Amino acid sequence: MSSRLDSHWSAYERAFRGLLLRSRPRRLQRGVELLQARVVRLIGEGRASNDALAEVYQRCRRQTINRLCRLRGRPRRAEQLRLLLEASLPEVPYGLLEPAGSPDFHCDAGLGGMARWLRAAGYDARFWPGVADDELLDVTQHSDAILLTTDGPLTRRAAVVWGVVPALLVPLGPGKREQFQWVARRLQLRRQAARCMDCGGCLLPVPKESVRDEIPPRTYPWCDDYFRCERCGKLLWRGTHWQRIEGYLLGQ
Ligand SMILES: [Zn+2]
C-alpha cells in the first residue's frame, strides 16, 4: 500500500471514529472495523480505493446525521439540527483537506499526561493548556480529532450534546496512567507504532552511525535502534524509559 493511501486510510479512520463517537460510542472500534471491512469489500468489487473510502464515509456521515436527528431533535427543531450537523460534519475528512494532518485527540488543560500516554501508544494528541472552552470546541469541530476533557460542564455544552463536537468526559482518576487506561478501554484503542511523546510526531528509524555524535557515550555500546521525530527533530532510542512505558502499555 502506498504511503499516500496509508495517509488516506488513517485520515478516514480518524473521521470514522469521530462520526461513530457522536452516535454509537459503545461500539466504537467494532464500528470502525465494520466500516473498514465495507471499504475492503468495495475495493474487492473493483472500486478504486479512494472512491470506496469516500463512499463509505459519506454513507456513515448520512447515517450519523439521521441518527442524531432522531436521538436529539425535537420535531420542532429537527430540521435546524439537520442543517447544523450537515454544516458541521465535513463531506471530506479534515485530515484530507490539510495534509499537515488533524491530530487524533485534543486534550484539555487537565490532561497533559494523557497526551503523552496517547502518543506513546501511537496516537497524535495535542495538549491545550490555558485555552478558552469556546476555542477548544471550535478547533475540535474543525478537525477530525476527538476532544478529551475532565471538565463536566464543557461536555454539557450544546455543541457536544448535539453531536457537533465529538468529546469524551474523562473521570478524574487516581493517576494519569489509570486515566489513560480508562480512555484506551473506552475507545478500544489498539496500540500503534509509538510517536514522539513530546509532540506526537512520527518516529523515523535512523542508522546508528549517522547519529553517532548525538548518542550519549554510555548508551552507544548497548543500543542499536534510533529514531528521529519528524516533527520536532528529537533523537530517541529504546532506552529503559521507553521499555518501561512499553511494559505499561502491554499491561493496559
Ligand atoms: Zn517530537
CSV table of C-alpha atoms and ligand atoms in Angstrom, one decimal:
chain,number,residue,atom,x,y,z
A,1,MET,CA,0.0,0.0,0.0
A,2,SER,CA,1.5,3.4,-1.0
A,3,SER,CA,2.2,5.9,1.8
A,4,ARG,CA,-0.4,8.3,0.1
A,5,LEU,CA,-3.1,5.6,0.5
A,6,ASP,CA,-1.8,4.9,4.0
A,7,SER,CA,-2.4,8.6,4.9
A,8,HIS,CA,-5.9,8.4,3.4
A,9,TRP,CA,-6.7,5.3,5.5
A,10,SER,CA,-5.6,6.9,8.7
A,11,ALA,CA,-7.4,10.2,7.9
A,12,TYR,CA,-10.6,8.2,7.2
A,13,GLU,CA,-10.1,6.0,10.3
A,14,ARG,CA,-9.9,9.2,12.5
A,15,ALA,CA,-13.0,10.5,10.7
A,16,PHE,CA,-14.9,7.2,11.2
A,17,ARG,CA,-14.1,7.2,14.9
A,18,GLY,CA,-15.2,10.8,15.2
A,19,LEU,CA,-18.5,10.1,13.5
A,20,LEU,CA,-19.2,7.0,15.5
A,21,LEU,CA,-18.4,8.6,18.8
A,22,ARG,CA,-21.2,11.1,18.2
A,23,SER,CA,-23.9,8.5,17.9
A,24,ARG,CA,-22.7,4.9,18.7
A,25,PRO,CA,-19.8,5.4,21.3
A,26,ARG,CA,-20.2,1.9,22.8
A,27,ARG,CA,-19.3,0.1,19.7
A,28,LEU,CA,-16.5,2.3,18.5
A,29,GLN,CA,-13.7,0.0,17.5
A,30,ARG,CA,-16.1,-2.6,16.2
A,31,GLY,CA,-17.9,0.1,14.2
A,32,VAL,CA,-14.6,1.3,12.7
A,33,GLU,CA,-13.7,-2.3,11.8
A,34,LEU,CA,-17.1,-2.8,10.1
A,35,LEU,CA,-16.6,0.4,8.1
A,36,GLN,CA,-13.1,-0.7,7.0
A,37,ALA,CA,-14.5,-4.1,6.1
A,38,ARG,CA,-17.1,-2.4,3.9
A,39,VAL,CA,-14.3,-0.4,2.2
A,40,VAL,CA,-12.3,-3.6,1.5
A,41,ARG,CA,-15.4,-5.3,0.1
A,42,LEU,CA,-15.9,-2.4,-2.3
A,43,ILE,CA,-12.3,-2.5,-3.4
A,44,GLY,CA,-12.7,-6.2,-4.0
A,45,GLU,CA,-15.6,-5.4,-6.3
A,46,GLY,CA,-13.3,-3.3,-8.4
A,47,ARG,CA,-13.8,0.2,-6.9
A,48,ALA,CA,-10.8,2.5,-6.7
A,49,SER,CA,-9.7,2.7,-3.0
A,50,ASN,CA,-10.2,6.4,-2.6
A,51,ASP,CA,-13.7,6.1,-4.1
A,52,ALA,CA,-14.5,3.2,-1.8
A,53,LEU,CA,-13.3,5.2,1.3
A,54,ALA,CA,-15.3,8.3,0.2
A,55,GLU,CA,-18.4,6.3,-0.4
A,56,VAL,CA,-18.3,4.5,3.0
A,57,TYR,CA,-17.6,7.8,4.7
A,58,GLN,CA,-20.5,9.6,3.0
A,59,ARG,CA,-22.9,6.8,4.0
A,60,CYS,CA,-21.7,6.8,7.6
A,61,ARG,CA,-22.0,10.6,7.7
A,62,ARG,CA,-25.6,10.4,6.4
A,63,GLN,CA,-26.5,7.7,8.9
A,64,THR,CA,-24.9,9.7,11.8
A,65,ILE,CA,-26.8,12.8,10.9
A,66,ASN,CA,-30.1,10.8,10.7
A,67,ARG,CA,-29.4,9.1,13.9
A,68,LEU,CA,-28.5,12.2,15.8
A,69,CYS,CA,-31.6,14.0,14.5
A,70,ARG,CA,-33.7,11.1,15.8
A,71,LEU,CA,-31.9,11.0,19.1
A,72,ARG,CA,-31.6,14.7,19.9
A,73,GLY,CA,-34.1,16.6,17.6
A,74,ARG,CA,-37.4,17.6,19.0
A,75,PRO,CA,-39.7,17.6,15.9
A,76,ARG,CA,-40.0,21.4,16.1
A,77,ARG,CA,-36.3,21.9,15.5
A,78,ALA,CA,-35.2,18.7,13.8
A,79,GLU,CA,-34.7,20.5,10.5
A,80,GLN,CA,-32.4,23.1,12.1
A,81,LEU,CA,-30.4,20.4,13.8
A,82,ARG,CA,-30.1,18.6,10.5
A,83,LEU,CA,-28.8,21.7,8.8
A,84,LEU,CA,-26.4,22.4,11.7
A,85,LEU,CA,-25.0,18.8,11.5
A,86,GLU,CA,-24.6,18.9,7.7
A,87,ALA,CA,-22.6,22.1,8.1
A,88,SER,CA,-20.5,20.7,10.9
A,89,LEU,CA,-19.7,17.2,9.6
A,90,PRO,CA,-17.4,17.8,6.5
A,91,GLU,CA,-18.2,15.9,3.3
A,92,VAL,CA,-14.5,15.2,3.1
A,93,PRO,CA,-12.5,14.4,6.3
A,94,TYR,CA,-10.5,17.4,7.5
A,95,GLY,CA,-7.4,15.2,7.6
A,96,LEU,CA,-7.5,15.0,3.8
A,97,LEU,CA,-8.1,18.8,3.3
A,98,GLU,CA,-5.0,19.6,5.4
A,99,PRO,CA,-2.1,17.3,4.6
A,100,ALA,CA,-0.3,18.5,7.8
A,101,GLY,CA,-3.0,16.5,9.4
A,102,SER,CA,-5.5,16.8,12.1
A,103,PRO,CA,-4.5,15.0,15.3
A,104,ASP,CA,-6.4,12.1,16.7
A,105,PHE,CA,-7.1,13.8,20.0
A,106,HIS,CA,-7.3,17.2,21.6
A,107,CYS,CA,-6.5,17.1,25.4
A,108,ASP,CA,-7.7,19.9,27.6
A,109,ALA,CA,-5.7,21.6,30.3
A,110,GLY,CA,-6.3,18.8,32.8
A,111,LEU,CA,-4.9,16.1,30.6
A,112,GLY,CA,-1.3,16.8,29.7
A,113,GLY,CA,-0.2,13.4,31.0
A,114,MET,CA,-2.9,11.8,28.8
A,115,ALA,CA,-1.5,13.4,25.7
A,116,ARG,CA,1.9,11.9,26.4
A,117,TRP,CA,0.5,8.4,27.0
A,118,LEU,CA,-1.6,8.5,23.8
A,119,ARG,CA,1.5,9.5,21.8
A,120,ALA,CA,3.4,6.6,23.3
A,121,ALA,CA,0.5,4.3,22.2
A,122,GLY,CA,0.9,5.7,18.7
A,123,TYR,CA,-1.8,8.4,18.5
A,124,ASP,CA,-1.3,12.0,17.7
A,125,ALA,CA,-2.6,14.1,20.6
A,126,ARG,CA,-2.4,17.8,21.0
A,127,PHE,CA,-2.4,19.3,24.5
A,128,TRP,CA,-4.2,22.6,25.1
A,129,PRO,CA,-3.2,24.2,28.4
A,130,GLY,CA,-4.9,27.5,29.2
A,131,VAL,CA,-7.2,27.7,26.2
A,132,ALA,CA,-10.7,29.1,26.4
A,133,ASP,CA,-13.5,26.5,26.2
A,134,ASP,CA,-15.0,28.2,23.1
A,135,GLU,CA,-11.7,28.0,21.2
A,136,LEU,CA,-11.2,24.4,22.2
A,137,LEU,CA,-14.7,23.4,20.9
A,138,ASP,CA,-14.1,25.4,17.8
A,139,VAL,CA,-10.7,23.9,16.9
A,140,THR,CA,-12.0,20.4,17.6
A,141,GLN,CA,-15.1,21.0,15.5
A,142,HIS,CA,-12.9,21.9,12.5
A,143,SER,CA,-10.7,18.8,12.8
A,144,ASP,CA,-11.1,15.1,12.8
A,145,ALA,CA,-10.0,15.0,16.5
A,146,ILE,CA,-11.9,13.7,19.5
A,147,LEU,CA,-11.9,16.1,22.5
A,148,LEU,CA,-10.8,14.6,25.8
A,149,THR,CA,-11.7,16.6,28.8
A,150,THR,CA,-12.1,16.4,32.6
A,151,ASP,CA,-14.5,19.4,32.6
A,152,GLY,CA,-18.1,18.1,33.0
A,153,PRO,CA,-19.8,21.4,32.2
A,154,LEU,CA,-17.9,21.6,28.9
A,155,THR,CA,-19.4,18.3,27.8
A,156,ARG,CA,-22.9,19.7,28.6
A,157,ARG,CA,-22.4,22.5,26.1
A,158,ALA,CA,-24.9,22.3,23.1
A,159,ALA,CA,-22.1,21.6,20.5
A,160,VAL,CA,-21.2,18.4,22.4
A,161,VAL,CA,-24.7,17.3,23.4
A,162,TRP,CA,-26.0,17.6,19.8
A,163,GLY,CA,-23.0,15.8,18.3
A,164,VAL,CA,-21.4,18.7,16.5
A,165,VAL,CA,-18.2,18.1,18.5
A,166,PRO,CA,-17.1,14.6,19.4
A,167,ALA,CA,-16.0,14.7,23.1
A,168,LEU,CA,-15.4,12.2,25.9
A,169,LEU,CA,-15.5,13.2,29.6
A,170,VAL,CA,-12.6,11.5,31.3
A,171,PRO,CA,-13.0,10.8,35.1
A,172,LEU,CA,-10.6,12.4,37.5
A,173,GLY,CA,-8.9,9.1,38.2
A,174,PRO,CA,-6.3,8.2,40.8
A,175,GLY,CA,-3.5,8.6,38.4
A,176,LYS,CA,-2.6,9.7,34.8
A,177,ARG,CA,-1.8,6.1,33.8
A,178,GLU,CA,-5.2,4.9,35.1
A,179,GLN,CA,-6.9,7.7,33.2
A,180,PHE,CA,-5.1,6.7,30.0
A,181,GLN,CA,-6.1,3.1,30.5
A,182,TRP,CA,-9.7,4.1,31.0
A,183,VAL,CA,-9.7,6.1,27.7
A,184,ALA,CA,-7.9,3.2,25.9
A,185,ARG,CA,-10.6,0.8,27.1
A,186,ARG,CA,-13.5,3.1,26.5
A,187,LEU,CA,-12.4,3.9,22.9
A,188,GLN,CA,-10.9,0.5,22.3
A,189,LEU,CA,-7.7,1.9,21.1
A,190,ARG,CA,-5.2,-0.6,19.7
A,191,ARG,CA,-1.5,0.1,20.1
A,192,GLN,CA,0.2,1.5,17.1
A,193,ALA,CA,3.8,2.4,16.4
A,194,ALA,CA,5.0,4.8,19.2
A,195,ARG,CA,5.1,8.5,18.4
A,196,CYS,CA,7.3,11.2,20.0
A,197,MET,CA,5.9,11.7,23.5
A,198,ASP,CA,6.8,15.4,23.4
A,199,CYS,CA,5.0,16.5,20.3
A,200,GLY,CA,3.2,13.5,18.7
A,201,GLY,CA,5.3,13.4,15.6
A,202,CYS,CA,6.0,10.1,13.8
A,203,LEU,CA,9.4,8.4,14.6
A,204,LEU,CA,11.6,7.5,11.7
A,205,PRO,CA,14.4,5.0,12.1
A,206,VAL,CA,17.8,6.4,11.5
A,207,PRO,CA,21.1,4.5,11.1
A,208,LYS,CA,23.1,4.4,14.3
A,209,GLU,CA,26.3,5.6,12.7
A,210,SER,CA,24.6,8.6,11.1
A,211,VAL,CA,23.7,10.0,14.6
A,212,ARG,CA,26.8,8.8,16.5
A,213,ASP,CA,27.7,12.3,17.7
A,214,GLU,CA,24.3,12.7,19.3
A,215,ILE,CA,24.2,9.4,21.2
A,216,PRO,CA,25.4,9.6,24.9
A,217,PRO,CA,28.6,7.6,25.2
A,218,ARG,CA,27.1,5.2,27.8
A,219,THR,CA,24.1,4.4,25.5
A,220,TYR,CA,26.1,3.8,22.3
A,221,PRO,CA,27.5,0.4,23.2
A,222,TRP,CA,24.3,-1.4,24.1
A,223,CYS,CA,21.5,0.3,22.0
A,224,ASP,CA,21.3,-0.2,18.2
A,225,ASP,CA,17.8,1.3,17.4
A,226,TYR,CA,17.5,5.0,17.0
A,227,PHE,CA,14.6,7.2,15.8
A,228,ARG,CA,14.2,10.8,14.7
A,229,CYS,CA,10.9,12.7,15.4
A,230,GLU,CA,9.8,14.0,12.0
A,231,ARG,CA,8.1,17.0,13.7
A,232,CYS,CA,10.5,18.3,16.4
A,233,GLY,CA,13.7,16.6,15.3
A,234,LYS,CA,14.4,15.0,18.7
A,235,LEU,CA,16.5,11.8,18.6
A,236,LEU,CA,15.1,8.9,20.6
A,237,TRP,CA,16.2,5.4,21.3
A,238,ARG,CA,14.7,2.3,23.0
A,239,GLY,CA,16.2,3.1,26.4
A,240,THR,CA,15.0,2.0,29.8
A,241,HIS,CA,12.4,4.7,30.0
A,242,TRP,CA,10.9,3.7,26.6
A,243,GLN,CA,10.9,0.0,27.7
A,244,ARG,CA,9.1,0.8,30.9
A,245,ILE,CA,6.4,2.7,29.0
A,246,GLU,CA,6.1,-0.2,26.6
A,247,GLY,CA,5.7,-2.5,29.6
A,248,TYR,CA,2.9,-0.4,30.9
A,249,LEU,CA,1.1,-0.3,27.6
A,250,LEU,CA,1.3,-4.0,27.2
A,251,GLY,CA,-0.5,-4.3,30.5
A,252,GLN,CA,-3.2,-1.9,29.5
B,1,ZN,ZN,8.7,15.3,18.6
